[in-house]
């Protein structure tokens, strides 16, 4: 099993949509960035890449590349999901927290989780999205920006075949390692 942790932060600015977890959240400001600046998805991407030892979001999607200007972070997440699949990783779960004084995110959290699950082809319940404030402290508490943290657990397909505690009794030899 492999664990990855991700963090992202963006400044709030006038004239931008607030996109979190692929959801357009009604608010007078949005996050400033080269892409749609979705801090939640960016933290998840970094956690996934880190767990798989595949670098970080800036390495895969540099903000100096014009093709990523205004891109949906959900599309970037789909690409990372494909990379993990190619490397033989299974996403066990994702737990993420958005840190924002405003707006209140409770009505949108389930949709955010569903968007992440759909982008990564995960079953329902594999992604949890939480939100918290910082009680008026720091840049998030003063409404200057929003940050997000994520942690993920990956399992290599090889682990499924070599560990008989995880492997089903009727294993059909998915990786050729267990000989069944």
CSV table of C-alpha atoms in Angstrom, one decimal:
chain,number,residue,atom,x,y,z
A,1,UNK,CA,0.0,0.0,0.0
A,2,UNK,CA,1.1,3.5,-0.7
A,3,UNK,CA,-0.1,6.7,0.9
A,4,UNK,CA,0.1,10.2,-0.8
A,5,UNK,CA,-0.6,13.6,0.6
A,6,UNK,CA,-1.5,16.7,-1.5
A,7,UNK,CA,-1.9,20.4,-0.7
A,8,UNK,CA,-2.9,23.4,-2.9
A,9,UNK,CA,-3.8,27.0,-2.4
A,10,UNK,CA,-5.1,29.8,-4.6
A,11,UNK,CA,-5.9,33.4,-4.1
A,12,UNK,CA,-9.5,34.6,-4.4
A,13,UNK,CA,-10.1,37.2,-7.1
A,14,UNK,CA,-13.0,39.1,-8.6
A,15,UNK,CA,-14.2,38.1,-12.1
A,16,UNK,CA,-13.5,34.4,-11.7
A,17,UNK,CA,-15.8,31.4,-11.2
A,18,UNK,CA,-15.3,29.5,-8.0
A,19,UNK,CA,-14.8,25.9,-9.0
A,20,UNK,CA,-14.3,23.2,-6.3
A,21,UNK,CA,-14.3,19.5,-7.0
A,22,UNK,CA,-15.6,20.3,-10.5
A,23,UNK,CA,-18.6,22.2,-9.0
A,24,UNK,CA,-19.3,25.8,-9.8
A,25,UNK,CA,-20.1,27.2,-6.4
A,26,UNK,CA,-22.0,30.5,-6.3
A,27,UNK,CA,-19.8,33.2,-4.8
A,28,UNK,CA,-18.7,36.7,-5.6
A,29,UNK,CA,-15.1,35.7,-6.1
A,30,UNK,CA,-13.3,32.8,-7.7
A,31,UNK,CA,-9.8,31.3,-7.5
A,32,UNK,CA,-7.0,32.8,-9.5
A,33,UNK,CA,-4.8,30.5,-11.5
A,34,UNK,CA,-3.7,29.3,-14.9
A,35,UNK,CA,-6.3,26.5,-15.1
A,36,UNK,CA,-9.7,26.7,-13.4
A,37,UNK,CA,-7.7,26.8,-10.1
A,38,UNK,CA,-9.7,24.0,-8.5
A,39,UNK,CA,-7.7,23.7,-5.3
A,40,UNK,CA,-9.6,20.6,-4.2
A,41,UNK,CA,-8.8,18.6,-7.4
A,42,UNK,CA,-5.3,20.0,-7.4
A,43,UNK,CA,-4.6,18.6,-3.9
A,44,UNK,CA,-6.1,15.2,-4.9
A,45,UNK,CA,-3.9,15.1,-8.1
A,46,UNK,CA,-0.8,15.8,-6.1
A,47,UNK,CA,-1.7,13.2,-3.5
A,48,UNK,CA,-2.3,10.6,-6.2
A,49,UNK,CA,0.9,11.4,-8.0
A,50,UNK,CA,2.9,11.4,-4.8
A,51,UNK,CA,1.6,8.1,-3.7
A,52,UNK,CA,2.6,6.6,-7.0
A,53,UNK,CA,6.0,8.4,-7.0
A,54,UNK,CA,5.1,10.1,-10.3
A,55,UNK,CA,6.1,13.6,-9.4
A,56,UNK,CA,3.7,16.5,-8.9
A,57,UNK,CA,1.0,18.5,-10.7
A,58,UNK,CA,3.4,21.2,-11.9
A,59,UNK,CA,5.6,18.6,-13.5
A,60,UNK,CA,2.7,17.1,-15.5
A,61,UNK,CA,0.7,20.2,-16.1
A,62,UNK,CA,3.0,23.3,-16.0
A,63,UNK,CA,1.4,26.7,-15.7
A,64,UNK,CA,3.8,27.9,-18.4
A,65,UNK,CA,2.1,25.7,-21.0
A,66,UNK,CA,-0.7,27.6,-22.9
A,67,UNK,CA,-2.6,24.3,-23.5
A,68,UNK,CA,-3.5,24.3,-19.8
A,69,UNK,CA,-4.8,27.9,-19.7
A,70,UNK,CA,-8.4,27.7,-18.3
A,71,UNK,CA,-8.5,23.9,-18.5
A,72,UNK,CA,-10.9,22.0,-16.3
A,73,UNK,CA,-9.0,20.4,-13.4
A,74,UNK,CA,-11.4,17.4,-13.7
A,75,UNK,CA,-9.8,16.7,-17.1
A,76,UNK,CA,-6.4,16.8,-15.6
A,77,UNK,CA,-7.6,14.4,-12.9
A,78,UNK,CA,-8.9,12.0,-15.6
A,79,UNK,CA,-5.4,12.0,-17.1
A,80,UNK,CA,-3.8,11.2,-13.8
A,81,UNK,CA,-6.3,8.4,-13.3
A,82,UNK,CA,-5.1,6.9,-16.6
A,83,UNK,CA,-1.5,7.2,-15.5
A,84,UNK,CA,-2.2,5.3,-12.3
A,85,UNK,CA,-4.1,2.6,-14.3
A,86,UNK,CA,-1.1,2.2,-16.6
A,87,UNK,CA,1.1,1.8,-13.6
A,88,UNK,CA,-1.2,-0.8,-12.1
A,89,UNK,CA,-2.5,1.1,-9.1
A,90,UNK,CA,-5.9,0.8,-7.6
A,91,UNK,CA,-7.3,3.8,-5.6
A,92,UNK,CA,-8.6,2.5,-2.3
A,93,UNK,CA,-9.8,5.8,-1.0
A,94,UNK,CA,-9.4,9.6,-1.0
A,95,UNK,CA,-10.0,11.9,1.9
A,96,UNK,CA,-9.9,15.7,1.2
A,97,UNK,CA,-10.5,18.9,3.1
A,98,UNK,CA,-11.3,22.3,1.7
A,99,UNK,CA,-10.3,25.2,4.0
A,100,UNK,CA,-12.4,28.3,3.3
A,101,UNK,CA,-14.0,30.9,5.5
A,102,UNK,CA,-16.7,31.5,2.9
A,103,UNK,CA,-18.8,30.3,1.2
A,104,UNK,CA,-20.4,27.5,3.1
A,105,UNK,CA,-19.7,24.3,1.2
A,106,UNK,CA,-21.9,21.7,2.9
A,107,UNK,CA,-24.6,21.7,0.0
A,108,UNK,CA,-21.9,21.0,-2.6
A,109,UNK,CA,-19.6,18.4,-0.9
A,110,UNK,CA,-21.3,15.3,-2.1
A,111,UNK,CA,-21.4,16.6,-5.7
A,112,UNK,CA,-17.7,17.3,-5.5
A,113,UNK,CA,-17.0,13.8,-4.2
A,114,UNK,CA,-19.1,12.3,-7.0
A,115,UNK,CA,-17.3,14.4,-9.7
A,116,UNK,CA,-13.9,13.1,-8.4
A,117,UNK,CA,-15.2,9.5,-8.2
A,118,UNK,CA,-16.6,9.7,-11.8
A,119,UNK,CA,-13.3,11.2,-13.2
A,120,UNK,CA,-11.3,8.4,-11.6
A,121,UNK,CA,-13.9,5.7,-12.4
A,122,UNK,CA,-14.3,4.9,-8.7
A,123,UNK,CA,-17.3,3.4,-7.0
A,124,UNK,CA,-19.5,5.5,-4.7
A,125,UNK,CA,-18.0,6.0,-1.3
A,126,UNK,CA,-14.3,6.0,-2.2
A,127,UNK,CA,-14.0,9.8,-2.0
A,128,UNK,CA,-14.8,11.9,1.1
A,129,UNK,CA,-14.8,15.7,0.9
A,130,UNK,CA,-14.9,17.8,4.1
A,131,UNK,CA,-14.9,21.5,4.6
A,132,UNK,CA,-13.7,23.7,7.4
A,133,UNK,CA,-13.1,27.3,8.3
A,134,UNK,CA,-10.1,28.8,10.1
A,135,UNK,CA,-12.2,30.8,12.5
A,136,UNK,CA,-11.1,34.1,10.9
A,137,UNK,CA,-7.4,33.3,11.2
A,138,UNK,CA,-4.8,33.5,8.4
A,139,UNK,CA,-5.2,34.1,4.7
A,140,UNK,CA,-8.1,31.6,4.4
A,141,UNK,CA,-9.8,33.0,7.5
A,142,UNK,CA,-9.6,36.5,6.2
A,143,UNK,CA,-11.1,35.5,2.9
A,144,UNK,CA,-8.0,36.1,0.8
A,145,UNK,CA,-7.8,32.6,-0.5
A,146,UNK,CA,-8.8,28.9,-0.3
A,147,UNK,CA,-6.7,25.9,0.4
A,148,UNK,CA,-7.2,22.2,0.3
A,149,UNK,CA,-5.5,19.1,1.6
A,150,UNK,CA,-5.9,15.5,0.4
A,151,UNK,CA,-4.7,12.1,1.4
A,152,UNK,CA,-5.0,8.9,-0.7
A,153,UNK,CA,-4.3,5.2,-0.3
A,154,UNK,CA,-3.2,3.3,-3.4
A,155,UNK,CA,-2.6,-0.5,-3.8
A,156,UNK,CA,-0.6,-2.0,-6.5
A,157,UNK,CA,-2.3,-4.7,-8.6
A,158,UNK,CA,0.7,-6.9,-7.7
A,159,UNK,CA,-0.3,-6.6,-4.0
A,160,UNK,CA,-3.7,-8.1,-4.9
A,161,UNK,CA,-2.1,-11.1,-6.5
A,162,UNK,CA,0.6,-11.7,-3.9
A,163,UNK,CA,-1.3,-11.2,-0.7
A,164,UNK,CA,-3.8,-14.0,-0.1
A,165,UNK,CA,-5.5,-11.9,2.6
A,166,UNK,CA,-6.6,-9.4,-0.1
A,167,UNK,CA,-6.9,-11.8,-3.0
A,168,UNK,CA,-10.2,-13.5,-3.6
A,169,UNK,CA,-10.2,-17.4,-3.3
A,170,UNK,CA,-11.3,-17.6,-7.0
A,171,UNK,CA,-8.5,-15.4,-8.3
A,172,UNK,CA,-8.1,-15.9,-12.1
A,173,UNK,CA,-4.5,-14.8,-12.3
A,174,UNK,CA,-5.1,-11.1,-13.0
A,175,UNK,CA,-1.4,-10.4,-12.9
A,176,UNK,CA,0.1,-13.8,-13.3
A,177,UNK,CA,1.9,-13.6,-10.0
A,178,UNK,CA,-0.2,-15.9,-7.9
A,179,UNK,CA,-0.4,-18.7,-10.4
A,180,UNK,CA,-4.2,-19.3,-10.2
